[in-house]
Amino acid sequence: MADDDGRSPEDDFQELLRQLFGAEGGRLDPEQLSQLSGLGIDPAMMQTVMRHLQDAFKDGQDGGISWEMAERQALHIANQSDLGVTSGQRGDVDQAFSLATLWLSEATAISDLASPPRAITRGDWVSATLPVWQELAEPVATSIADALTTALGEQAPDDMQELVQGAGRIMRTVGGSLFASQLGQVVGQLSTTVVSGGDVGIPLMPAGDAVILPQNFADFGRDLEIAEDQLALYVATRELAHARLFRHAKWLRLHVIAQITDFARGVRVDTEALEELASRFDPSQPEELRAALESGALLPARTPAQTAALTRLENLLATIEGWVDVVTEDATSRLPSAPRVAEAVRRRRAVGGPAEKALASLVGLELRPRRMREAAAMWRAVTDAVGMAARDALWDYPDLMPTSDDIDDPAGLIARLEARSRGEEPPRDAMDEAIEALLRDVGERPEGGEAPGPDDPRPV
């Protein structure tokens, strides 16, 4: 229905969008907002959208994602409850790391770190790890931004398509900014629970950095009824083993992150769920939207390709965690409470540790190290059979690392290692023979010639 000026509510809305997207920093007129009720649009919701758009103009001029927003959110949460590191805590952590370094020299052939381990605050952890969280989350952030842009284009009337196309850049920025805000909340909350740099099982800290967060360490040990010095020694030993491994196997960090991002690139937003939620969203009661974002309800079920990628990632992380478990167990064998601490760490991971909760809400990736015990059993069998030097040499190159088949049947891996130690050639498979035949064929061809035919007297 048209008003006294002959303008319909649709005309008012179209004019509002022109003002909104036609000039940078355009402001919404409250009177125009009230007129949107003719379209069934909640003005309060539109004001919320406008605030996000204004943030987008400030933080994402190029239509990209405002990762600065994520950092601000995370640091705000971390610093709210960050008590800092006292000189006493720093001294206790340094002492634990010093003794753990000596113990590890007897349990692994992988060399010590180049930089000294240290105690850090929650805010320090956020600043150090956020670049990795950004890399892991960016594929999904892009997917969400694309979904918002697509939904806008599909729902807009035909006569507004040109206008909608012009708004695409800003809508991508809004979607990315909303996701960045969620990322910041997750990382900020995570900073209040992680005990060490390797606590979440993925390489978040720069390679070769070993750290403990004393404030979170105190929270972790409060109900375990274990002497604090023994708990600190175990945690320090495990952290150093994790950091040493990723410093030694320089390819491993990229390998893990690449597998996670490969999975994340396959994530697509459930646009039907997004539209259904938006249709009943009440800005004055945002709990439902927050719960949907945190639970991953807007992410559809995994595809077969994603399931396969997840299986590969689980095997990789289990292989890493299993090695760390065995090395830590050997290094802390003289620590009376070591078995109890190890079991507490395993239970914490099995029921859903920090990494699982964070990645599940960000990229729909649930990390349950279901094969960690099997992988640890494999590493134990390898250690007993060939010793720690031959065991640790498996991390020298990517193609030497144990596979999921080796976790299932360590005997085959042990047989290969024992044969290698005797100077014997490893068993040849059909692929090896085919490659050798191909190389021999190429080497015996005359320059510019062709491969010999079946009646050619030359050897094939």
CSV table of C-alpha atoms in Angstrom, one decimal:
chain,number,residue,atom,x,y,z
A,1,MET,CA,0.0,0.0,0.0
A,2,ALA,CA,1.3,3.5,-1.0
A,3,ASP,CA,1.6,6.3,1.5
A,4,ASP,CA,0.4,10.0,1.0
A,5,ASP,CA,3.4,10.7,-1.3
A,6,GLY,CA,2.6,7.8,-3.5
A,7,ARG,CA,5.5,5.7,-2.2
A,8,SER,CA,5.1,2.1,-1.1
A,9,PRO,CA,7.0,0.4,1.7
A,10,GLU,CA,9.1,-1.4,-0.9
A,11,ASP,CA,10.1,2.0,-2.3
A,12,ASP,CA,11.2,3.2,1.1
A,13,PHE,CA,13.2,0.0,1.7
A,14,GLN,CA,14.9,0.3,-1.7
A,15,GLU,CA,15.7,3.9,-1.1
A,16,LEU,CA,17.1,3.0,2.3
A,17,LEU,CA,19.4,0.3,0.8
A,18,ARG,CA,20.6,2.8,-1.8
A,19,GLN,CA,21.6,5.2,0.9
A,20,LEU,CA,23.1,2.4,2.9
A,21,PHE,CA,25.3,1.0,0.2
A,22,GLY,CA,25.6,4.0,-2.1
A,23,ALA,CA,27.8,6.1,0.2
A,24,GLU,CA,30.3,5.0,2.7
A,25,GLY,CA,29.3,5.4,6.3
A,26,GLY,CA,25.6,6.2,5.4
A,27,ARG,CA,23.3,6.6,8.4
A,28,LEU,CA,19.9,5.2,8.9
A,29,ASP,CA,17.1,7.6,9.6
A,30,PRO,CA,15.0,6.5,12.6
A,31,GLU,CA,11.8,7.6,10.7
A,32,GLN,CA,12.9,5.3,7.8
A,33,LEU,CA,13.4,2.5,10.2
A,34,SER,CA,9.9,2.9,11.6
A,35,GLN,CA,8.5,2.7,8.0
A,36,LEU,CA,10.1,-0.8,7.6
A,37,SER,CA,7.3,-2.2,9.7
A,38,GLY,CA,5.2,-2.2,6.5
A,39,LEU,CA,7.5,-4.8,5.2
A,40,GLY,CA,7.5,-6.9,8.4
A,41,ILE,CA,11.1,-6.0,9.1
A,42,ASP,CA,12.1,-5.4,12.7
A,43,PRO,CA,13.7,-2.0,13.0
A,44,ALA,CA,15.7,-3.2,16.0
A,45,MET,CA,17.2,-6.0,13.9
A,46,MET,CA,18.0,-3.4,11.1
A,47,GLN,CA,19.9,-1.3,13.7
A,48,THR,CA,21.9,-4.3,14.7
A,49,VAL,CA,22.8,-5.0,11.1
A,50,MET,CA,23.8,-1.4,10.7
A,51,ARG,CA,26.1,-1.6,13.6
A,52,HIS,CA,27.8,-4.5,11.9
A,53,LEU,CA,28.0,-2.7,8.7
A,54,GLN,CA,29.6,0.3,10.3
A,55,ASP,CA,32.2,-2.0,11.9
A,56,ALA,CA,32.7,-3.5,8.4
A,57,PHE,CA,33.4,-0.1,7.0
A,58,LYS,CA,35.9,0.6,9.8
A,59,ASP,CA,37.7,-2.8,9.9
A,60,GLY,CA,37.3,-4.3,6.4
A,61,GLN,CA,37.5,-1.7,3.7
A,62,ASP,CA,38.6,-4.3,1.1
A,63,GLY,CA,35.6,-6.6,1.8
A,64,GLY,CA,37.9,-9.0,3.7
A,65,ILE,CA,37.5,-10.5,7.2
A,66,SER,CA,38.3,-8.4,10.2
A,67,TRP,CA,40.7,-10.6,12.1
A,68,GLU,CA,41.6,-7.5,14.3
A,69,MET,CA,38.1,-7.9,15.7
A,70,ALA,CA,38.8,-11.5,16.6
A,71,GLU,CA,42.0,-10.5,18.4
A,72,ARG,CA,40.3,-7.7,20.3
A,73,GLN,CA,37.5,-10.1,21.5
A,74,ALA,CA,40.0,-12.8,22.5
A,75,LEU,CA,42.3,-10.5,24.4
A,76,HIS,CA,39.4,-8.9,26.1
A,77,ILE,CA,38.3,-12.2,27.5
A,78,ALA,CA,41.8,-13.4,28.3
A,79,ASN,CA,42.9,-10.2,30.0
A,80,GLN,CA,39.7,-10.0,32.1
A,81,SER,CA,40.7,-12.9,34.2
A,82,ASP,CA,44.5,-12.8,33.6
A,83,LEU,CA,46.4,-12.6,36.9
A,84,GLY,CA,49.8,-12.4,35.2
A,85,VAL,CA,52.8,-14.5,36.1
A,86,THR,CA,54.4,-14.0,39.5
A,87,SER,CA,58.2,-14.3,40.0
A,88,GLY,CA,57.5,-17.4,42.2
A,89,GLN,CA,55.4,-19.1,39.4
A,90,ARG,CA,58.1,-18.2,36.9
A,91,GLY,CA,60.8,-19.8,39.1
A,92,ASP,CA,58.8,-22.9,39.6
A,93,VAL,CA,58.1,-23.3,35.9
A,94,ASP,CA,61.8,-22.7,35.0
A,95,GLN,CA,62.9,-25.3,37.6
A,96,ALA,CA,60.4,-27.9,36.2
A,97,PHE,CA,61.6,-27.3,32.6
A,98,SER,CA,65.2,-27.6,33.7
A,99,LEU,CA,64.8,-31.1,35.2
A,100,ALA,CA,62.4,-32.2,32.4
A,101,THR,CA,65.1,-31.3,29.9
A,102,LEU,CA,67.6,-33.6,31.7
A,103,TRP,CA,65.1,-36.5,31.8
A,104,LEU,CA,64.2,-36.1,28.1
A,105,SER,CA,67.8,-36.5,27.1
A,106,GLU,CA,67.5,-40.1,28.3
A,107,ALA,CA,64.1,-40.8,26.6
A,108,THR,CA,64.5,-39.4,23.1
A,109,ALA,CA,67.2,-38.9,20.5
A,110,ILE,CA,65.5,-35.7,19.3
A,111,SER,CA,67.6,-32.7,20.3
A,112,ASP,CA,66.8,-30.0,22.7
A,113,LEU,CA,65.1,-26.7,21.8
A,114,ALA,CA,67.0,-23.7,20.6
A,115,SER,CA,65.1,-21.2,22.7
A,116,PRO,CA,64.4,-21.7,26.4
A,117,PRO,CA,60.9,-22.7,27.5
A,118,ARG,CA,59.0,-20.2,29.6
A,119,ALA,CA,55.9,-19.3,31.6
A,120,ILE,CA,53.3,-17.0,29.8
A,121,THR,CA,50.0,-15.3,30.5
A,122,ARG,CA,46.7,-16.0,28.9
A,123,GLY,CA,47.0,-12.8,26.8
A,124,ASP,CA,50.4,-14.0,25.6
A,125,TRP,CA,48.9,-17.3,24.5
A,126,VAL,CA,46.2,-15.5,22.5
A,127,SER,CA,48.7,-13.3,20.7
A,128,ALA,CA,51.0,-16.2,19.9
A,129,THR,CA,48.3,-18.7,18.7
A,130,LEU,CA,45.8,-16.5,16.9
A,131,PRO,CA,47.6,-16.6,13.5
A,132,VAL,CA,47.2,-20.3,13.5
A,133,TRP,CA,43.5,-20.2,14.6
A,134,GLN,CA,42.9,-17.7,11.8
A,135,GLU,CA,44.5,-20.0,9.2
A,136,LEU,CA,42.4,-22.9,10.3
A,137,ALA,CA,39.1,-20.9,10.5
A,138,GLU,CA,39.4,-18.8,7.4
A,139,PRO,CA,38.0,-21.4,4.9
A,140,VAL,CA,34.8,-21.6,7.0
A,141,ALA,CA,34.6,-17.8,7.5
A,142,THR,CA,34.7,-17.4,3.7
A,143,SER,CA,32.0,-20.1,3.3
A,144,ILE,CA,29.7,-18.2,5.8
A,145,ALA,CA,30.3,-14.9,4.0
A,146,ASP,CA,29.5,-16.5,0.7
A,147,ALA,CA,26.3,-18.0,2.1
A,148,LEU,CA,25.1,-14.6,3.3
A,149,THR,CA,25.8,-13.0,-0.1
A,150,THR,CA,24.0,-15.9,-1.9
A,151,ALA,CA,21.0,-15.8,0.5
A,152,LEU,CA,20.7,-12.0,-0.1
A,153,GLY,CA,20.7,-12.4,-3.8
A,154,GLU,CA,18.2,-15.3,-3.9
A,155,GLN,CA,15.7,-13.5,-1.6
A,156,ALA,CA,15.8,-10.0,-3.1
A,157,PRO,CA,13.2,-9.0,-5.8
A,158,ASP,CA,14.3,-8.9,-9.4
A,159,ASP,CA,14.3,-5.1,-9.6
A,160,MET,CA,16.7,-5.0,-6.7
A,161,GLN,CA,19.3,-7.5,-8.0
A,162,GLU,CA,21.6,-4.8,-9.3
A,163,LEU,CA,21.5,-3.1,-6.0
A,164,VAL,CA,22.2,-6.4,-4.2
A,165,GLN,CA,25.2,-7.1,-6.4
A,166,GLY,CA,26.7,-3.8,-5.3
A,167,ALA,CA,26.1,-4.8,-1.7
A,168,GLY,CA,27.9,-8.1,-2.0
A,169,ARG,CA,31.3,-6.8,-0.9
A,170,ILE,CA,29.8,-5.3,2.3
A,171,MET,CA,27.7,-8.4,3.0
A,172,ARG,CA,30.8,-10.6,2.7
A,173,THR,CA,32.6,-8.3,5.2
A,174,VAL,CA,29.6,-8.4,7.6
A,175,GLY,CA,29.6,-12.2,7.5
A,176,GLY,CA,33.3,-12.4,7.9
A,177,SER,CA,33.2,-10.0,10.8
A,178,LEU,CA,30.5,-11.9,12.6
A,179,PHE,CA,32.5,-15.1,12.2
A,180,ALA,CA,35.7,-13.3,13.4
A,181,SER,CA,33.9,-12.2,16.5
A,182,GLN,CA,32.9,-15.8,17.2
A,183,LEU,CA,36.4,-16.9,16.7
A,184,GLY,CA,37.6,-14.3,19.1
A,185,GLN,CA,35.2,-15.6,21.8
A,186,VAL,CA,36.3,-19.2,21.3
A,187,VAL,CA,40.0,-18.4,21.4
A,188,GLY,CA,39.5,-16.1,24.4
A,189,GLN,CA,37.6,-18.8,26.4
A,190,LEU,CA,40.2,-21.4,25.3
A,191,SER,CA,42.9,-19.2,26.8
A,192,THR,CA,41.4,-19.7,30.2
A,193,THR,CA,41.7,-23.5,30.1
A,194,VAL,CA,44.9,-24.5,28.2
A,195,VAL,CA,47.7,-25.6,30.4
A,196,SER,CA,50.6,-25.6,27.9
A,197,GLY,CA,51.4,-24.8,24.3
A,198,GLY,CA,50.8,-28.4,23.1
A,199,ASP,CA,47.8,-29.0,25.3
A,200,VAL,CA,45.3,-29.0,22.4
A,201,GLY,CA,47.3,-31.5,20.3
A,202,ILE,CA,47.8,-29.3,17.3
A,203,PRO,CA,50.8,-27.0,16.6
A,204,LEU,CA,49.5,-23.6,17.8
A,205,MET,CA,52.7,-22.2,19.1
A,206,PRO,CA,55.6,-21.2,16.8
A,207,ALA,CA,57.9,-24.2,16.1
A,208,GLY,CA,60.3,-24.8,19.0
A,209,ASP,CA,58.4,-22.8,21.6
A,210,ALA,CA,57.5,-24.6,24.8
A,211,VAL,CA,55.3,-22.8,27.3
A,212,ILE,CA,53.2,-23.3,30.4
A,213,LEU,CA,50.3,-21.0,31.6
A,214,PRO,CA,50.8,-21.1,35.4
A,215,GLN,CA,47.3,-19.7,36.2
A,216,ASN,CA,45.6,-22.5,34.2
A,217,PHE,CA,48.1,-25.1,35.5
A,218,ALA,CA,46.9,-24.3,39.0
A,219,ASP,CA,43.3,-24.7,38.0
A,220,PHE,CA,44.1,-28.1,36.3
A,221,GLY,CA,45.8,-29.6,39.3
A,222,ARG,CA,43.4,-28.3,42.0
A,223,ASP,CA,41.3,-31.4,42.2
A,224,LEU,CA,43.8,-34.1,41.3
A,225,GLU,CA,45.3,-34.5,44.8
A,226,ILE,CA,48.8,-34.8,43.3
A,227,ALA,CA,51.8,-32.9,44.6
A,228,GLU,CA,52.2,-29.7,42.6
A,229,ASP,CA,55.9,-30.2,41.9
A,230,GLN,CA,55.3,-33.7,40.5
A,231,LEU,CA,52.4,-32.4,38.3
A,232,ALA,CA,54.6,-29.5,37.1
A,233,LEU,CA,57.4,-31.9,36.1
A,234,TYR,CA,55.0,-34.2,34.2
A,235,VAL,CA,53.4,-31.2,32.3
A,236,ALA,CA,56.8,-29.7,31.6
A,237,THR,CA,58.2,-33.0,30.2
A,238,ARG,CA,55.2,-33.5,28.0
A,239,GLU,CA,55.3,-29.9,26.7
A,240,LEU,CA,59.0,-30.2,25.9
A,241,ALA,CA,58.5,-33.5,24.1
A,242,HIS,CA,55.7,-32.0,21.9
A,243,ALA,CA,57.8,-28.9,21.1
A,244,ARG,CA,60.9,-30.9,20.3
A,245,LEU,CA,59.0,-33.1,17.9
A,246,PHE,CA,57.7,-30.2,15.9
A,247,ARG,CA,61.0,-28.4,15.9
A,248,HIS,CA,62.8,-31.6,14.7
A,249,ALA,CA,60.2,-32.6,12.0
A,250,LYS,CA,59.9,-29.2,10.4
A,251,TRP,CA,57.5,-30.6,7.8
A,252,LEU,CA,55.1,-31.9,10.4
A,253,ARG,CA,53.5,-28.6,11.4
A,254,LEU,CA,52.6,-27.8,7.8
A,255,HIS,CA,51.3,-31.4,7.4
A,256,VAL,CA,48.9,-31.1,10.3
A,257,ILE,CA,47.6,-27.6,9.4
A,258,ALA,CA,47.2,-28.6,5.7
A,259,GLN,CA,45.0,-31.6,6.7
A,260,ILE,CA,42.8,-29.4,8.9
A,261,THR,CA,42.4,-26.7,6.3
A,262,ASP,CA,41.6,-29.3,3.6
A,263,PHE,CA,38.8,-30.5,5.8
A,264,ALA,CA,37.6,-26.9,6.5
A,265,ARG,CA,37.5,-26.0,2.8
A,266,GLY,CA,34.9,-28.7,2.3
A,267,VAL,CA,32.5,-27.1,4.9
A,268,ARG,CA,29.4,-25.4,3.5
A,269,VAL,CA,26.9,-23.5,5.5
A,270,ASP,CA,23.4,-24.9,5.8
A,271,THR,CA,21.6,-22.0,4.1
A,272,GLU,CA,18.1,-23.4,4.9
A,273,ALA,CA,19.0,-23.6,8.6
A,274,LEU,CA,20.4,-20.1,8.4
A,275,GLU,CA,17.3,-18.7,6.7
A,276,GLU,CA,15.0,-20.5,9.1
A,277,LEU,CA,16.9,-19.1,12.1
A,278,ALA,CA,16.9,-15.6,10.7
A,279,SER,CA,13.1,-15.7,10.1
A,280,ARG,CA,12.4,-16.0,13.9
A,281,PHE,CA,15.5,-14.2,15.3
A,282,ASP,CA,14.7,-11.7,18.0
A,283,PRO,CA,17.6,-9.2,18.5
A,284,SER,CA,16.5,-8.6,22.1
A,285,GLN,CA,17.0,-12.4,22.8
A,286,PRO,CA,20.2,-13.4,20.9
A,287,GLU,CA,20.7,-16.7,22.9
A,288,GLU,CA,19.4,-18.9,20.1
A,289,LEU,CA,21.7,-17.4,17.5
A,290,ARG,CA,24.6,-17.6,19.9
A,291,ALA,CA,23.8,-21.2,20.6
A,292,ALA,CA,23.6,-22.1,16.9
A,293,LEU,CA,27.0,-20.5,16.2
A,294,GLU,CA,28.7,-22.2,19.2
A,295,SER,CA,27.2,-25.6,18.6
A,296,GLY,CA,27.9,-25.7,14.8
A,297,ALA,CA,24.1,-26.1,14.1
A,298,LEU,CA,24.5,-24.0,10.9
A,299,LEU,CA,27.0,-26.5,9.5
A,300,PRO,CA,25.5,-29.5,7.6
A,301,ALA,CA,26.5,-33.1,8.1
A,302,ARG,CA,30.0,-34.2,6.8
A,303,THR,CA,30.4,-35.4,3.3
A,304,PRO,CA,32.1,-38.7,2.5
A,305,ALA,CA,35.2,-36.8,1.4
A,306,GLN,CA,35.2,-34.9,4.7
A,307,THR,CA,34.8,-38.1,6.7
A,308,ALA,CA,37.8,-39.5,4.9
A,309,ALA,CA,39.8,-36.3,5.6
A,310,LEU,CA,38.8,-36.5,9.2
A,311,THR,CA,40.0,-40.1,9.5
A,312,ARG,CA,43.4,-39.2,8.0
A,313,LEU,CA,43.7,-36.3,10.4
A,314,GLU,CA,42.7,-38.4,13.4
A,315,ASN,CA,45.4,-41.0,12.5
A,316,LEU,CA,48.0,-38.3,12.2
A,317,LEU,CA,47.2,-36.6,15.5
A,318,ALA,CA,47.0,-40.0,17.2
A,319,THR,CA,50.5,-40.9,15.8
A,320,ILE,CA,51.9,-37.6,17.2
A,321,GLU,CA,50.1,-37.9,20.6
A,322,GLY,CA,51.1,-41.6,21.0
A,323,TRP,CA,54.8,-40.7,20.5
A,324,VAL,CA,54.6,-37.9,23.0
A,325,ASP,CA,52.9,-40.2,25.5
A,326,VAL,CA,55.6,-42.9,25.2
A,327,VAL,CA,58.5,-40.5,25.4
A,328,THR,CA,56.9,-38.7,28.4
A,329,GLU,CA,56.2,-42.0,30.1
A,330,ASP,CA,59.9,-43.1,29.8
A,331,ALA,CA,61.2,-39.7,30.8
A,332,THR,CA,59.0,-39.5,34.0
A,333,SER,CA,59.5,-43.1,35.0
A,334,ARG,CA,61.2,-42.0,38.3
A,335,LEU,CA,58.2,-39.8,39.1
A,336,PRO,CA,55.8,-41.6,41.6
A,337,SER,CA,52.6,-39.8,40.4
A,338,ALA,CA,53.4,-40.0,36.7
A,339,PRO,CA,50.8,-42.8,35.9
A,340,ARG,CA,48.0,-40.9,37.7
A,341,VAL,CA,48.8,-37.7,35.9
A,342,ALA,CA,49.0,-39.5,32.5
A,343,GLU,CA,45.6,-41.0,33.1
A,344,ALA,CA,44.1,-37.6,34.0
A,345,VAL,CA,45.6,-36.1,30.8
A,346,ARG,CA,44.1,-39.0,28.7
A,347,ARG,CA,40.7,-38.7,30.3
A,348,ARG,CA,40.7,-34.9,29.7
A,349,ARG,CA,41.4,-35.5,26.1
A,350,ALA,CA,39.0,-38.4,25.6
A,351,VAL,CA,35.9,-36.6,26.9
A,352,GLY,CA,36.5,-33.6,24.6
A,353,GLY,CA,39.4,-31.4,25.3
A,354,PRO,CA,39.9,-27.7,24.4
A,355,ALA,CA,40.8,-28.4,20.8
A,356,GLU,CA,37.7,-30.4,20.1
A,357,LYS,CA,35.3,-27.8,21.6
A,358,ALA,CA,37.0,-24.9,19.7
A,359,LEU,CA,37.3,-26.6,16.3
A,360,ALA,CA,33.8,-28.1,16.5
A,361,SER,CA,32.2,-24.7,16.9
A,362,LEU,CA,34.5,-23.0,14.3
A,363,VAL,CA,34.7,-25.5,11.5
A,364,GLY,CA,32.5,-28.5,12.4
A,365,LEU,CA,35.6,-30.6,13.2
A,366,GLU,CA,35.4,-32.8,16.2
A,367,LEU,CA,38.8,-34.1,17.4
A,368,ARG,CA,38.5,-37.2,19.5
A,369,PRO,CA,41.9,-39.0,19.6
A,370,ARG,CA,40.2,-42.3,19.5
A,371,ARG,CA,43.3,-44.1,18.3
A,372,MET,CA,45.7,-42.5,20.7
A,373,ARG,CA,46.0,-45.6,22.9
A,374,GLU,CA,46.6,-47.8,19.9
A,375,ALA,CA,49.2,-45.4,18.5
A,376,ALA,CA,51.0,-45.3,21.9
A,377,ALA,CA,51.0,-49.1,21.9
A,378,MET,CA,52.6,-49.1,18.5
A,379,TRP,CA,55.3,-46.7,19.6
A,380,ARG,CA,55.9,-48.8,22.7
A,381,ALA,CA,56.4,-51.9,20.6
A,382,VAL,CA,58.8,-50.1,18.3
A,383,THR,CA,60.8,-48.7,21.2
A,384,ASP,CA,61.1,-52.1,22.8
A,385,ALA,CA,62.1,-53.8,19.5
A,386,VAL,CA,64.6,-51.3,17.9
A,387,GLY,CA,65.4,-48.6,20.5
A,388,MET,CA,64.7,-45.0,20.8
A,389,ALA,CA,67.2,-43.8,18.1
A,390,ALA,CA,65.6,-46.0,15.3
A,391,ARG,CA,62.2,-45.0,16.6
A,392,ASP,CA,62.8,-41.3,16.5
A,393,ALA,CA,64.4,-41.5,13.0
A,394,LEU,CA,61.0,-42.2,11.7
A,395,TRP,CA,60.3,-38.5,12.1
A,396,ASP,CA,63.2,-37.5,9.8
A,397,TYR,CA,61.2,-37.5,6.6
A,398,PRO,CA,57.4,-37.6,5.9
A,399,ASP,CA,57.6,-40.9,4.0
A,400,LEU,CA,59.1,-42.7,7.0
A,401,MET,CA,56.3,-41.8,9.4
A,402,PRO,CA,54.1,-44.7,10.5
A,403,THR,CA,50.8,-45.1,8.7
A,404,SER,CA,47.4,-46.1,10.0
A,405,ASP,CA,48.2,-49.6,8.9
A,406,ASP,CA,51.2,-49.6,11.1
A,407,ILE,CA,49.0,-48.6,14.1
A,408,ASP,CA,46.8,-51.6,13.3
A,409,ASP,CA,49.8,-53.9,12.9
A,410,PRO,CA,53.1,-52.7,14.4
A,411,ALA,CA,54.8,-56.0,13.5
A,412,GLY,CA,55.2,-55.0,9.9
A,413,LEU,CA,56.8,-51.7,10.8
A,414,ILE,CA,59.1,-53.4,13.3
A,415,ALA,CA,60.1,-56.0,10.6
A,416,ARG,CA,61.1,-53.2,8.2
A,417,LEU,CA,63.1,-51.4,10.9
A,418,GLU,CA,64.9,-54.5,11.9
A,419,ALA,CA,65.8,-55.4,8.3
A,420,ARG,CA,67.1,-51.8,7.8
A,421,SER,CA,69.3,-52.1,10.9
A,422,ARG,CA,70.8,-55.3,9.5
A,423,GLY,CA,71.6,-53.5,6.2
A,424,GLU,CA,69.0,-55.5,4.3
A,425,GLU,CA,66.9,-54.0,1.5
A,426,PRO,CA,63.3,-53.4,2.5
A,427,PRO,CA,60.7,-55.7,0.9
A,428,ARG,CA,59.9,-54.5,-2.6
A,429,ASP,CA,56.3,-54.0,-3.7
A,430,ALA,CA,54.7,-53.9,-7.1
A,431,MET,CA,54.8,-50.1,-7.2
A,432,ASP,CA,58.6,-50.1,-6.6
A,433,GLU,CA,59.1,-52.6,-9.4
A,434,ALA,CA,56.9,-50.7,-11.9
A,435,ILE,CA,58.8,-47.4,-11.2
A,436,GLU,CA,62.1,-49.1,-11.6
A,437,ALA,CA,61.0,-50.7,-14.9
A,438,LEU,CA,59.8,-47.3,-16.2
A,439,LEU,CA,63.1,-45.6,-15.2
A,440,ARG,CA,65.1,-48.4,-16.9
A,441,ASP,CA,63.0,-48.1,-20.0
A,442,VAL,CA,63.5,-44.3,-20.2
A,443,GLY,CA,67.3,-44.7,-19.6
A,444,GLU,CA,67.7,-47.2,-22.4
A,445,ARG,CA,65.9,-45.3,-25.1
A,446,PRO,CA,68.1,-43.5,-27.7
A,447,GLU,CA,67.8,-39.8,-27.5
A,448,GLY,CA,64.6,-38.7,-29.2
A,449,GLY,CA,63.7,-42.4,-29.7
A,450,GLU,CA,60.6,-44.4,-28.7
A,451,ALA,CA,60.3,-47.2,-26.4
A,452,PRO,CA,61.2,-50.6,-28.0
A,453,GLY,CA,58.3,-52.5,-29.4
A,454,PRO,CA,57.4,-56.2,-28.7
A,455,ASP,CA,59.5,-57.4,-31.7
A,456,ASP,CA,62.4,-55.0,-31.0
A,457,PRO,CA,65.6,-57.0,-30.1
A,458,ARG,CA,66.6,-54.3,-27.6
A,459,PRO,CA,65.8,-55.1,-24.0
A,460,VAL,CA,62.8,-53.5,-22.5
